[in-house]
XYZ file of C-alpha atoms in Angstrom:
362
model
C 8.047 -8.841 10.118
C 6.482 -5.958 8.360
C 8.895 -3.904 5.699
C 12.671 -4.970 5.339
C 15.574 -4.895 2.660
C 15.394 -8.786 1.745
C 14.434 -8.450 -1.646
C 13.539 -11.330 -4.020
C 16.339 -12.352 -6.630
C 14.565 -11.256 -9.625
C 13.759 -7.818 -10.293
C 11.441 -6.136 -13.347
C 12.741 -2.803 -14.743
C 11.464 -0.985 -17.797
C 12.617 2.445 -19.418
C 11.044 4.451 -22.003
C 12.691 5.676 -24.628
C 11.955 9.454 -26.120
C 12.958 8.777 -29.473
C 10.879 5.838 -30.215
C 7.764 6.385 -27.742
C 8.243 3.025 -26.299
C 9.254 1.288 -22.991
C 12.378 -1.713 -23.423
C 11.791 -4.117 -20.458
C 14.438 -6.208 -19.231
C 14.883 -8.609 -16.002
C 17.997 -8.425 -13.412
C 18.587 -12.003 -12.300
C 22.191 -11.615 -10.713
C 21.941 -14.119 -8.322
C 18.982 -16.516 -8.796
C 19.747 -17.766 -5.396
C 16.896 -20.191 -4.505
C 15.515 -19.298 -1.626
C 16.653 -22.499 0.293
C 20.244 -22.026 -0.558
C 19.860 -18.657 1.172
C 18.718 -19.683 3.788
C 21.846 -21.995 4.162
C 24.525 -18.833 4.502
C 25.708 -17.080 7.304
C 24.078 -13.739 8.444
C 26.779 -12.166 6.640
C 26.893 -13.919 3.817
C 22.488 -13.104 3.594
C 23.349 -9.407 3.791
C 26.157 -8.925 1.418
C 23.376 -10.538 -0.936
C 20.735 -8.683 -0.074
C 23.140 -5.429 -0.541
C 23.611 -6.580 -4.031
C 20.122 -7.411 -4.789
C 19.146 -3.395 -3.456
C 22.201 -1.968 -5.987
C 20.081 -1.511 -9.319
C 22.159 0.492 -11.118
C 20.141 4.046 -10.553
C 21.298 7.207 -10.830
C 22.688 8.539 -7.412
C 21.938 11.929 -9.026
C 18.321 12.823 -10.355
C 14.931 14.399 -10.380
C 13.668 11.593 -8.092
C 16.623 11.577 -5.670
C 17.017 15.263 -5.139
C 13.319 16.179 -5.154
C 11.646 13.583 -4.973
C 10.097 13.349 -8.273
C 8.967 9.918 -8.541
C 5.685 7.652 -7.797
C 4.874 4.276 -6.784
C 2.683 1.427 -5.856
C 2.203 -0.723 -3.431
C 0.389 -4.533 -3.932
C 0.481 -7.857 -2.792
C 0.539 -11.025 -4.148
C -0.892 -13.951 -1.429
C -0.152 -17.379 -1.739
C -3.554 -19.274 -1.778
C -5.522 -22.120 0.097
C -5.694 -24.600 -3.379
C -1.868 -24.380 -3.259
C -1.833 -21.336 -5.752
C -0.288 -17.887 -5.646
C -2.596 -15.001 -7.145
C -2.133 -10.715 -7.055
C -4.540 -9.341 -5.723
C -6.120 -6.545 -7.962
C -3.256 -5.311 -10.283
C -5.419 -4.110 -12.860
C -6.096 -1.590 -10.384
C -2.661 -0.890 -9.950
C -1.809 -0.456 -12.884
C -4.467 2.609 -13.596
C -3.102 4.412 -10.215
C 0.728 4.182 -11.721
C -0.480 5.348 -15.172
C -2.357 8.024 -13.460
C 0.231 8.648 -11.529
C 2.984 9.610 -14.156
C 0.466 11.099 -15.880
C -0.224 13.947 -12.942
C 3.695 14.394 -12.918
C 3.892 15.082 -16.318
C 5.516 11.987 -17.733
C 4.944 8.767 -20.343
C 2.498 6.634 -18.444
C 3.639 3.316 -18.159
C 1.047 1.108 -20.063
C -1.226 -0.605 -17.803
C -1.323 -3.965 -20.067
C 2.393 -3.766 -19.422
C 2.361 -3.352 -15.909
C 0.109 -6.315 -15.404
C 2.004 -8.432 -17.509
C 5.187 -7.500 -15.723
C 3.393 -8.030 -12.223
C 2.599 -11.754 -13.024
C 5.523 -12.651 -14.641
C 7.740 -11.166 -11.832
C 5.942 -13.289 -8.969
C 6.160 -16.498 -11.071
C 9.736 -15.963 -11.387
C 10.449 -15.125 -7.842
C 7.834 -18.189 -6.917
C 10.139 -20.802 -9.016
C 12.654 -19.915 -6.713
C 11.128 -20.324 -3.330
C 10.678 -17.081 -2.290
C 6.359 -17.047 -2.192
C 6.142 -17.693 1.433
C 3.912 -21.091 1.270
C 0.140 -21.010 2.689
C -0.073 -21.978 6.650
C -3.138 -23.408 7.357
C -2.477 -21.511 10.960
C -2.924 -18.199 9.759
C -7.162 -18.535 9.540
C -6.485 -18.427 13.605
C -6.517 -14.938 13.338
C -8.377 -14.384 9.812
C -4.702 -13.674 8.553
C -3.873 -10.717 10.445
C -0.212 -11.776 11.159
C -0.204 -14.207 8.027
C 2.987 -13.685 5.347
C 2.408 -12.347 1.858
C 4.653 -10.618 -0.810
C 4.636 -6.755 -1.023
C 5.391 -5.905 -3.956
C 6.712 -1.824 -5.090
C 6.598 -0.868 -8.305
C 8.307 2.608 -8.567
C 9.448 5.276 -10.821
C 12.545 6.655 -10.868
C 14.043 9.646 -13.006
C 17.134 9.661 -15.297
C 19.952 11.104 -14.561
C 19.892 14.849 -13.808
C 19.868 18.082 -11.658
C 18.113 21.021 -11.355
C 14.010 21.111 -11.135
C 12.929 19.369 -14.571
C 10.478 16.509 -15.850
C 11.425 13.078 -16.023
C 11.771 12.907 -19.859
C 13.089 9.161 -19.844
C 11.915 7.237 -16.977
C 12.237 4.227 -15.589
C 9.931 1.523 -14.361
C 11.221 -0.746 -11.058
C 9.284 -4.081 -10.166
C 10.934 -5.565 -6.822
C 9.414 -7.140 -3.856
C 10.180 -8.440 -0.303
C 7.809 -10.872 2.161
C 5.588 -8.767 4.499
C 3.266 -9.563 7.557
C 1.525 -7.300 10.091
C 2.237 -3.479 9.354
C 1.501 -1.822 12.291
C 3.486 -2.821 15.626
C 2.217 -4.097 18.507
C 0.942 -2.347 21.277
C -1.680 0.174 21.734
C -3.696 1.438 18.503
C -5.340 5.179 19.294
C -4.589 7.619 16.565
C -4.231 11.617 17.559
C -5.003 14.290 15.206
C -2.126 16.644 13.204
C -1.812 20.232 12.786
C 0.593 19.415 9.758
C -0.686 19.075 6.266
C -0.646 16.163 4.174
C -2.138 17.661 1.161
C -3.715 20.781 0.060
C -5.962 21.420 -2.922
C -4.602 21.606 -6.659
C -1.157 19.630 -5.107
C -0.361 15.889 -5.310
C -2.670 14.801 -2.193
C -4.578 12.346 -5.101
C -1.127 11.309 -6.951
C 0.846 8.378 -5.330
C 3.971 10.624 -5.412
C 6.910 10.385 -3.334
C 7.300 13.281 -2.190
C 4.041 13.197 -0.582
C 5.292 10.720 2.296
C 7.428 12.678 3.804
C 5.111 14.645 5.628
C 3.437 11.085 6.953
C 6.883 10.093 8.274
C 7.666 12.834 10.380
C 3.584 13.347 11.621
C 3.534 9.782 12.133
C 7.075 9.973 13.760
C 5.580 12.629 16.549
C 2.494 10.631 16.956
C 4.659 7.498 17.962
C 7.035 9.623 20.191
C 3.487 11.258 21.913
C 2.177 7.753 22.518
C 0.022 6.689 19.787
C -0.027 4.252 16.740
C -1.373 6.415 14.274
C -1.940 10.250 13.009
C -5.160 11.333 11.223
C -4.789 14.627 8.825
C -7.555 17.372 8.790
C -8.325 19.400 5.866
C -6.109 22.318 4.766
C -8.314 25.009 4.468
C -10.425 24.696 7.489
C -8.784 21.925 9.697
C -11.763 20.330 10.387
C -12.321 17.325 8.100
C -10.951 14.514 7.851
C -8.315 13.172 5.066
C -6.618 10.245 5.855
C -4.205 8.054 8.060
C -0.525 8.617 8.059
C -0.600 6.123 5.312
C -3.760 4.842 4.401
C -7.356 5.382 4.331
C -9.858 5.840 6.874
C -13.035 4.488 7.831
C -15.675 5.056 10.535
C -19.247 3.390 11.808
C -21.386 6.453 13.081
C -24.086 5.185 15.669
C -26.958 4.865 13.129
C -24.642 2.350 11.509
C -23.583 3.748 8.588
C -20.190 3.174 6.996
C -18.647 6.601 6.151
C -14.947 7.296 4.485
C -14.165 10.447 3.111
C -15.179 11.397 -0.062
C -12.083 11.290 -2.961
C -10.970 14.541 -3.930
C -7.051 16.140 -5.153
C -6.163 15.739 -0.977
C -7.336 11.976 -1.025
C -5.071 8.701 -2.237
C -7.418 6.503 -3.963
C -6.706 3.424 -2.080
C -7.278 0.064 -3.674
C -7.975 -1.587 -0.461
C -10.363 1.479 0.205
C -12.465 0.903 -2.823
C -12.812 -2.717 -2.180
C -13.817 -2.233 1.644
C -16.428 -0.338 -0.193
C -18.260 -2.660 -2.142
C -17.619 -5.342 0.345
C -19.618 -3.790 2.786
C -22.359 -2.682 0.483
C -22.475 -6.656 0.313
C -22.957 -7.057 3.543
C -26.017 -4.694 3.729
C -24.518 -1.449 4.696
C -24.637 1.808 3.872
C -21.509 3.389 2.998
C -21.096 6.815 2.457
C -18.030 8.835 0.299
C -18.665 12.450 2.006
C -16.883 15.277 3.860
C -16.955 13.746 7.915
C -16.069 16.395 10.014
C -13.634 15.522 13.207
C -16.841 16.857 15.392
C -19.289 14.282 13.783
C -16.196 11.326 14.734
C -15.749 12.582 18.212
C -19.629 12.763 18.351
C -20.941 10.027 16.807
C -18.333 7.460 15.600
C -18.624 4.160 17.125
C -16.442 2.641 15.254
C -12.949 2.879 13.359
C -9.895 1.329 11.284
C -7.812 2.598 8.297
C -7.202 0.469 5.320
C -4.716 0.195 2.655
C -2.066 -2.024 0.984
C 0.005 -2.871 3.653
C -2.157 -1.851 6.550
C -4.362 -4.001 5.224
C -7.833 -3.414 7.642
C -6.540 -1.942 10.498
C -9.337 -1.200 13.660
C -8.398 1.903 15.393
C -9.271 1.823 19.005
C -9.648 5.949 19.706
C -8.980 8.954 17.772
C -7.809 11.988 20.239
C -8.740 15.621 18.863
C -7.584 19.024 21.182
C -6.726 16.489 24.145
C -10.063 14.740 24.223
C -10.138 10.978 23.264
C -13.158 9.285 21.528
C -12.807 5.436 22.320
C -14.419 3.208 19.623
C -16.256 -0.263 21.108
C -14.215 -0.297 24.559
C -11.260 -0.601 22.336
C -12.334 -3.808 20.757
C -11.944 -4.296 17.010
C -15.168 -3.549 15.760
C -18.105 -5.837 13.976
C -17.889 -4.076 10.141
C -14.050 -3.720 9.982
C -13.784 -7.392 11.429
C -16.761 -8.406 9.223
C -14.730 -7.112 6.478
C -11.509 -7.941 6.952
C -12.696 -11.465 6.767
C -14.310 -11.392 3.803
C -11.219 -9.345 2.231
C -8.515 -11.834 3.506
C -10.443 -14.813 3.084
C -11.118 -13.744 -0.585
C -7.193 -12.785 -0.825
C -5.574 -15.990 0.316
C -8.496 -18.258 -0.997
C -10.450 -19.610 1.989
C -13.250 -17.303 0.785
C -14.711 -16.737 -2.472
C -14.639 -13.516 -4.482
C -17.746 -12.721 -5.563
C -15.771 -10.455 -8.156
C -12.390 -11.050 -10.336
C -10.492 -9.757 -8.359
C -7.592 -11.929 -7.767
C -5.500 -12.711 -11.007
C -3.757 -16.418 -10.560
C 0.203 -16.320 -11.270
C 0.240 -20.469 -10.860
């Protein structure tokens, strides 16, 4: 299934307001077409809806769409084993947005607000059908094709033109029904030459502008024959950053758990910080440091990225200068799968948290 444009009726938006200092929230419901009736129209009746549902009234003409000025999130609400529907970490969330607009220089949406927002939006969405219900059959493969709602909060810029600061800007809540990420097939990743970030940039904010770069290296990564791209450092090309889109994690063969360390080039992935503690629970060590791409084509036994919608993702080589480094005979390996059991489980309910970290909608 992965990403498409069949939003959920119900949308969140929120502006802020110069004059006063404060953000007036308000909720487009144009259709409130349960999801059953929906379901009932012809493909062309579906996608004159959905067209409506993706017209929010924008600006055609700002900051955001001309240079990409703008940030966003990315989280997911899962519906659970007991019959409930929970988000899973918003809290967290909601720091990254504030911190967010706060590296480009504009109000920060509060972070009370923004979790407030979060749970309200899925409850309305769920009261109209549109939480994809729990499948019992989705614990067949510990969830890895299961459904679950991706949800983007973004901002967006008044109206304007010309290189400026969003002065008044406005806070989007909408969400579509998600499964696997990545498509099928092979998963080696090949290194970059292009940059993703470089010191003293954005590399750390969740900016828009940022992804750009991932599309097209991830774009010639596909068209060379491989799933994913990993980015090197900027100033000496031979660390590691990230995945086109999401962290990344190897198992060196002393088995240690190493991701590199956060910095102004690294996203501070939600999923990343969890995989963290989760596998200090499980006993190993995990290490935030610089990993050079010599140490992972020397000593890496192991790899997957991880990140909202990637979710734990095992990466079956990583090919530097023409050479490949396979990880476990291209088998998913032990920690990520370890993991990613734990994670899911915890996420759709089958396995306790040991922290709060899901917060129940209904």
């Amino acid at each position: 299934m992965a990403f498409d444009l069949a939003m959920y009726p119900v949308v969140y938006m929120a502006r802020y307001n110069p004059g006063s200092g404060s953000w007036t929230e308000e909720w487009l419901e144009n259709d409130r077409l349960p999801y059953a009736e929906l379901m009932k129209l012809s493909d062309a009746e579906r996608a004159e809806v959905y067209r409506k549902r993706n017209d929010l009234g924008l600006p055609a003409v700002s900051y955001t769409s001309q240079y990409g000025f703008g940030c966003f999130e990315g989280m997911k609400a899962f519906s659970t084993k007991d019959g409930g529907v929970s988000i899973f970490r918003p809290d967290r969330n909601a720091k990254r947005f504030a911190d967010s607009m706060r590296g480009l220089k504009c109000p920060a949406f509060p972070e009370d607000m923004f979790v407030k927002a979060s749970v309200e939006f899925v409850r309305r969405n769920w009261e109209l059908g549109y939480i994809p219900p729990y499948d019992p059959a989705w614990e067949a493969d510990n969830y890895a094709s299961a459904a679950s709602v991706y949800m983007r909060p973004f901002m967006n810029s008044e109206g304007a033109i010309g290189v400026g600061i969003s002065a008044s800007p406005v806070v989007v809540i909408c969400a579509t029904s998600v499964s696997s990420y990545f498509k099928g097939g092979n998963t080696k990743a090949v290194t970059t030459n292009r940059i993703r970030a470089t010191p003293h940039g954005t590399g750390c904010i969740k900016c828009a502008s940022n992804y750009v770069i991932s599309a097209l290296a991830k774009r010639e990564a596909e068209e060379a024959g491989f799933m994913e791209v990993v980015y090197l450092d900027s100033e000496e090309h031979k660390y590691i950053q990230e995945g086109s889109s999401c962290n990344i994690f190897f198992v060196l063969e002393n088995g240690t758990l190493v991701t590199p360390e956060l910095g102004d080039t690294i996203l501070p992935g939600i999923t990343r910080s969890s995989v963290i503690d989760l596998g200090r629970d499980q006993g190993y060590t995990v290490e935030e440091r610089k990993i050079s791409i010599d140490e992972v084509m020397s000593s890496a036994v192991e790899c997957f990225v991880t990140g909202t919608a990637a979710g734990i993702t095992p990466i079956e080589s990583v090919t530097h200068e023409g050479k490949e480094r396979v990880f476990n005979n291209r088998a998913p390996g032990k920690v990520g799968t370890g993991i990613q059991k734990l994670l899911k489980g915890g996420q759709y309910g089958s396995v306790p948290f040991t922290r709060p970290w899901n917060t129940k909608v209904v």
